[in-house]
Short mmCIF file of C-alpha atoms in Angstrom, two decimals:
data_model
loop_
_atom_site.label_atom_id
_atom_site.label_comp_id
_atom_site.label_asym_id
_atom_site.label_seq_id
_atom_site.Cartn_x
_atom_site.Cartn_y
_atom_site.Cartn_z
CA MET A 21 2.33 24.43 -28.48
CA SER A 22 3.43 24.44 -24.84
CA THR A 23 3.48 21.49 -22.49
CA ALA A 24 0.47 23.05 -20.75
CA ASP A 25 -1.54 22.33 -23.90
CA ILE A 26 -0.71 18.62 -23.75
CA GLU A 27 -3.02 16.33 -21.81
CA THR A 28 -2.21 12.73 -20.95
CA PRO A 29 -5.20 10.58 -21.91
CA LEU A 30 -6.21 7.50 -20.00
CA ILE A 31 -5.47 5.38 -23.08
CA GLY A 32 -2.78 6.09 -25.66
CA GLY A 33 -0.12 8.78 -25.82
CA PRO A 34 -0.23 12.51 -25.08
CA GLN A 35 -2.78 14.45 -27.10
CA PRO A 36 -3.37 18.18 -27.48
CA VAL A 37 -6.46 19.49 -25.73
CA ALA A 38 -8.28 22.78 -25.96
CA SER A 39 -7.75 24.92 -22.87
CA ASP A 40 -10.16 27.78 -22.23
CA ASN A 41 -9.19 28.47 -18.65
CA GLU A 42 -5.57 29.56 -18.88
CA ASN A 43 -6.34 32.83 -17.15
CA SER A 44 -8.57 31.32 -14.48
CA PRO A 45 -7.42 31.69 -10.85
CA LEU A 46 -8.23 28.00 -10.48
CA ASN A 47 -5.10 27.27 -12.55
CA GLY A 48 -3.03 28.45 -9.61
CA VAL A 49 -4.40 25.77 -7.28
CA LYS A 50 -2.03 22.81 -7.02
CA VAL A 51 -3.64 19.48 -6.18
CA GLY A 52 -1.27 16.62 -5.44
CA VAL A 53 -2.21 13.05 -6.42
CA VAL A 54 -0.32 10.33 -4.54
CA THR A 55 0.80 7.15 -6.28
CA PHE A 56 1.46 4.00 -4.21
CA PRO A 57 2.57 0.62 -5.56
CA GLY A 58 -0.72 -0.77 -6.88
CA SER A 59 -2.55 2.54 -7.39
CA LEU A 60 -4.83 2.26 -10.42
CA ASP A 61 -6.75 5.50 -10.62
CA ASP A 62 -4.04 8.07 -10.02
CA ARG A 63 -3.93 9.15 -13.66
CA ASP A 64 -7.72 9.40 -13.71
CA ALA A 65 -7.58 11.68 -10.66
CA VAL A 66 -4.88 13.82 -12.28
CA ARG A 67 -7.03 14.17 -15.37
CA ALA A 68 -10.10 15.06 -13.27
CA VAL A 69 -8.19 17.88 -11.53
CA ARG A 70 -7.08 19.26 -14.89
CA LEU A 71 -10.58 19.02 -16.38
CA ALA A 72 -11.87 20.93 -13.35
CA GLY A 73 -9.39 23.69 -14.14
CA GLY A 74 -6.66 23.10 -11.55
CA SER A 75 -3.02 22.10 -11.73
CA ALA A 76 -2.33 18.46 -10.87
CA ILE A 77 0.97 17.48 -9.25
CA HIS A 78 2.19 13.87 -9.22
CA LEU A 79 3.33 12.80 -5.75
CA TRP A 80 5.27 9.60 -4.98
CA HIS A 81 4.48 7.73 -1.76
CA GLY A 82 8.13 7.27 -0.86
CA ASP A 83 8.99 10.97 -0.96
CA HIS A 84 9.02 13.33 1.99
CA ASP A 85 8.08 16.48 0.07
CA LEU A 86 4.49 17.58 -0.57
CA GLN A 87 5.81 20.05 -3.18
CA ASP A 88 3.84 22.90 -1.66
CA VAL A 89 0.51 21.58 -2.92
CA ASP A 90 -2.75 23.17 -1.80
CA ALA A 91 -4.70 19.90 -1.52
CA VAL A 92 -4.09 16.17 -1.85
CA ILE A 93 -6.00 13.27 -3.41
CA ILE A 94 -5.26 9.70 -2.36
CA PRO A 95 -6.65 7.75 -5.32
CA GLY A 96 -8.25 4.35 -5.73
CA GLY A 97 -6.60 1.05 -6.55
CA PHE A 98 -4.98 -1.73 -4.58
CA SER A 99 -2.02 -0.20 -2.79
CA TYR A 100 0.50 -2.90 -1.92
CA GLY A 101 -2.00 -5.37 -3.41
CA ASP A 102 -4.24 -4.93 -0.36
CA TYR A 103 -1.86 -7.32 1.41
CA LEU A 104 -2.48 -7.62 5.14
CA ARG A 105 -5.52 -5.32 4.89
CA ALA A 106 -6.56 -2.62 2.38
CA GLY A 107 -4.62 0.55 3.14
CA ALA A 108 -2.85 -0.92 6.17
CA ILE A 109 0.66 -0.78 4.64
CA SER A 110 0.23 2.51 2.78
CA ARG A 111 -0.50 4.40 5.96
CA PHE A 112 3.18 3.97 6.88
CA ALA A 113 4.47 5.54 3.63
CA PRO A 114 6.85 8.46 4.23
CA LEU A 115 4.56 10.87 2.37
CA MET A 116 1.61 9.85 4.56
CA GLU A 117 3.48 11.25 7.56
CA GLN A 118 3.58 14.63 5.79
CA ILE A 119 -0.06 14.38 4.74
CA THR A 120 -1.27 13.40 8.22
CA ALA A 121 0.57 16.30 9.82
CA ALA A 122 -0.63 18.82 7.23
CA ALA A 123 -4.24 17.59 7.35
CA SER A 124 -4.27 18.05 11.12
CA GLY A 125 -2.88 21.56 10.95
CA GLY A 126 -5.75 23.51 12.47
CA GLU A 127 -7.27 26.50 10.68
CA ASN A 128 -5.10 26.12 7.57
CA ALA A 129 -5.24 22.34 7.47
CA LEU A 130 -4.57 20.68 4.13
CA PRO A 131 -7.71 19.48 2.28
CA VAL A 132 -7.40 15.74 1.62
CA LEU A 133 -9.71 13.48 -0.39
CA GLY A 134 -9.49 9.68 -0.23
CA ILE A 135 -11.27 7.75 -2.98
CA CYS A 136 -11.99 4.03 -2.44
CA ASN A 137 -8.55 2.63 -1.53
CA GLY A 138 -7.72 6.20 -0.52
CA PHE A 139 -10.67 6.14 1.90
CA GLN A 140 -9.29 2.89 3.32
CA VAL A 141 -5.86 4.50 3.73
CA LEU A 142 -7.39 7.46 5.59
CA THR A 143 -9.17 5.22 8.09
CA GLU A 144 -5.98 3.20 8.61
CA ALA A 145 -4.08 6.46 9.19
CA HIS A 146 -6.76 7.54 11.69
CA LEU A 147 -7.52 10.70 9.75
CA LEU A 148 -11.07 9.35 9.52
CA PRO A 149 -12.90 7.10 12.01
CA GLY A 150 -14.27 3.64 11.38
CA SER A 151 -12.97 0.90 9.15
CA MET A 152 -13.59 -0.74 5.79
CA ILE A 153 -14.26 -4.48 5.52
CA LYS A 154 -15.30 -6.91 2.76
CA ASN A 155 -18.62 -6.28 1.05
CA ASN A 156 -21.37 -8.19 2.81
CA ASP A 157 -21.77 -10.62 -0.11
CA LEU A 158 -17.95 -11.01 -0.44
CA HIS A 159 -18.17 -10.11 -4.14
CA PHE A 160 -16.40 -7.39 -6.10
CA ILE A 161 -19.01 -4.81 -7.17
CA CYS A 162 -18.78 -2.60 -10.27
CA ARG A 163 -21.77 -0.45 -11.19
CA ASP A 164 -23.04 3.09 -11.46
CA GLN A 165 -24.26 4.19 -8.03
CA ARG A 166 -26.69 6.90 -6.94
CA LEU A 167 -25.62 8.93 -3.90
CA ARG A 168 -27.13 11.78 -1.90
CA VAL A 169 -24.90 14.68 -0.84
CA GLU A 170 -25.65 14.90 2.87
CA ASN A 171 -23.19 17.69 3.63
CA ASN A 172 -22.22 20.32 1.06
CA GLY A 173 -20.19 22.29 3.60
CA THR A 174 -16.88 20.49 3.10
CA PHE A 175 -13.95 21.50 0.92
CA TRP A 176 -14.91 18.76 -1.52
CA THR A 177 -18.70 19.17 -1.82
CA SER A 178 -19.42 22.91 -1.89
CA ASP A 179 -20.34 22.85 -5.60
CA TYR A 180 -23.32 20.58 -4.88
CA GLY A 181 -26.66 21.42 -3.38
CA GLN A 182 -27.56 20.12 0.06
CA GLY A 183 -29.43 16.85 -0.48
CA GLU A 184 -28.56 16.75 -4.20
CA GLU A 185 -28.41 13.30 -5.76
CA ILE A 186 -25.58 12.31 -8.08
CA VAL A 187 -24.52 9.20 -10.01
CA ILE A 188 -20.90 8.05 -10.05
CA PRO A 189 -19.25 4.64 -10.56
CA LEU A 190 -18.66 2.23 -7.69
CA LYS A 191 -16.05 -0.56 -7.88
CA ASN A 192 -14.73 -2.27 -4.78
CA GLN A 193 -14.50 -5.45 -2.77
CA ASP A 194 -13.66 -3.95 0.63
CA GLY A 195 -16.27 -1.20 0.63
CA GLN A 196 -18.38 -1.91 3.69
CA PHE A 197 -18.00 0.99 6.14
CA VAL A 198 -18.28 -0.11 9.77
CA ALA A 199 -18.01 1.68 13.11
CA ASP A 200 -19.47 1.28 16.58
CA ASP A 201 -22.81 2.90 17.40
CA TYR A 202 -21.17 5.72 19.39
CA THR A 203 -19.01 6.72 16.40
CA LEU A 204 -21.93 6.44 13.98
CA ASP A 205 -24.11 8.62 16.23
CA GLU A 206 -21.29 11.14 16.48
CA LEU A 207 -20.86 11.25 12.70
CA GLU A 208 -24.60 11.73 12.21
CA GLY A 209 -24.91 14.33 15.00
CA GLU A 210 -22.00 16.43 13.73
CA GLY A 211 -23.09 16.31 10.08
CA ARG A 212 -20.02 14.34 9.09
CA VAL A 213 -21.87 11.85 6.90
CA VAL A 214 -21.04 13.47 3.56
CA PHE A 215 -22.47 10.93 1.10
CA ARG A 216 -25.13 8.26 1.56
CA TYR A 217 -26.18 5.46 -0.80
CA VAL A 218 -29.70 5.73 -2.21
CA ASP A 219 -31.67 3.23 -4.32
CA GLY A 220 -30.03 0.38 -2.42
CA ASN A 221 -27.02 -0.22 -0.22
CA PRO A 222 -24.46 -2.05 -2.40
CA ASN A 223 -22.12 -3.41 0.27
CA GLY A 224 -23.80 -3.38 3.68
CA SER A 225 -22.22 -0.15 4.91
CA ARG A 226 -23.62 0.95 8.26
CA ARG A 227 -26.51 3.39 7.89
CA ASP A 228 -25.98 3.45 4.10
CA ILE A 229 -22.86 5.60 4.55
CA ALA A 230 -20.80 6.09 1.38
CA GLY A 231 -18.53 8.92 2.57
CA ILE A 232 -17.58 10.80 5.73
CA SER A 233 -15.45 13.73 6.84
CA ASN A 234 -13.27 14.58 9.79
CA ALA A 235 -14.51 17.10 12.34
CA ALA A 236 -12.88 20.06 10.55
CA GLY A 237 -14.35 19.10 7.17
CA ASN A 238 -11.05 19.26 5.29
CA VAL A 239 -10.58 15.47 5.10
CA VAL A 240 -13.21 13.50 3.17
CA GLY A 241 -13.28 9.84 2.17
CA LEU A 242 -15.78 8.15 -0.13
CA MET A 243 -15.96 4.71 -1.72
CA PRO A 244 -17.42 5.46 -5.19
CA HIS A 245 -15.19 7.05 -7.84
CA PRO A 246 -16.01 10.63 -8.88
CA GLU A 247 -12.93 10.75 -11.15
CA HIS A 248 -14.72 8.34 -13.51
CA ALA A 249 -17.64 10.73 -14.00
CA VAL A 250 -15.99 13.96 -15.15
CA GLU A 251 -16.02 13.78 -18.94
CA ALA A 252 -18.94 13.26 -21.31
CA GLY A 253 -18.45 10.09 -23.33
CA PHE A 254 -16.61 8.30 -20.54
CA GLY A 255 -19.02 8.55 -17.58
CA PRO A 256 -22.13 6.75 -16.32
CA ASP A 257 -25.22 6.39 -18.48
CA SER A 258 -27.32 8.30 -15.96
CA SER A 259 -27.13 11.37 -13.75
CA GLY A 260 -28.86 12.83 -10.74
CA ARG A 261 -28.96 16.14 -12.61
CA GLY A 262 -31.27 15.04 -15.43
CA ASN A 263 -31.13 12.93 -18.54
CA VAL A 264 -27.77 12.38 -20.21
CA ASP A 265 -26.55 10.67 -23.35
CA VAL A 266 -24.92 7.24 -23.20
CA ARG A 267 -21.77 7.54 -21.04
CA GLY A 268 -22.63 11.23 -20.58
CA GLY A 269 -22.73 11.42 -16.77
CA THR A 270 -20.34 14.02 -15.29
CA ASP A 271 -21.73 14.33 -11.75
CA GLY A 272 -18.31 13.63 -10.23
CA LEU A 273 -16.71 16.80 -11.58
CA GLY A 274 -18.21 18.85 -8.74
CA ILE A 275 -15.92 17.10 -6.24
CA PHE A 276 -12.89 18.59 -7.99
CA THR A 277 -14.33 22.02 -8.81
CA SER A 278 -15.45 22.32 -5.18
CA VAL A 279 -11.97 22.21 -3.70
CA LEU A 280 -10.52 24.50 -6.37
CA LYS A 281 -13.19 27.17 -5.83
CA LYS A 282 -12.98 26.86 -2.06
CA LEU A 283 -9.22 27.41 -2.14
CA VAL A 284 -9.47 30.54 -4.28
CA GLY A 285 -12.35 31.88 -2.21
CA LYS A 286 -15.03 31.82 -4.90
#
């Protein structure tokens, strides 16, 4: 058995997994996952990329080498313990300089996804507008959340239908998206609101916004966690795509298959 047949589970040691996509062109897509001090969901993101069929590459925040990856995920957690302000220290990491330059690279700009703390890092790095502040009730929230895909034209949402509703977990304390009215109108007018909360706004985010993109559509940030809804048995108890068994929700997998298919031109 080769190392390619070994998957690292979220709990316990390495276990063999069945792989039916060894000959898929998606295998050739390398998605880097950045780990900062305090990252919690980096391994979950790595696993999500592999379940989607791609090749996940571990990236360390202190390095200067993106290892020739085709896309980058900045995962959730509490980088630097959220000291000073969530994401405010991580934006100065050496690797973020490489990511910021590559994500702003014009026609061939690097696709970048920021999840929760990653979204906060992207706003602090000015790759996305606005800011994230404490939830309006000042409580940490953990629940399964229904979202509507408002823009399926980005690198990270093309596997969804326009207006499709999905259910993925939400867990944050600094999840309230804020911006001035000019910026909000610009985001709405340019179709850059990518995800919106439905069935209730959990944290007071302006205009129920759960995720946005940059103008080019290659950089997306969202607060809920799609990497926790990619594998039956470990996901939410509900889905926007119909009834599922207990913990059977896998609506988040489309985030990861989207970027892989986009990069291979499918």
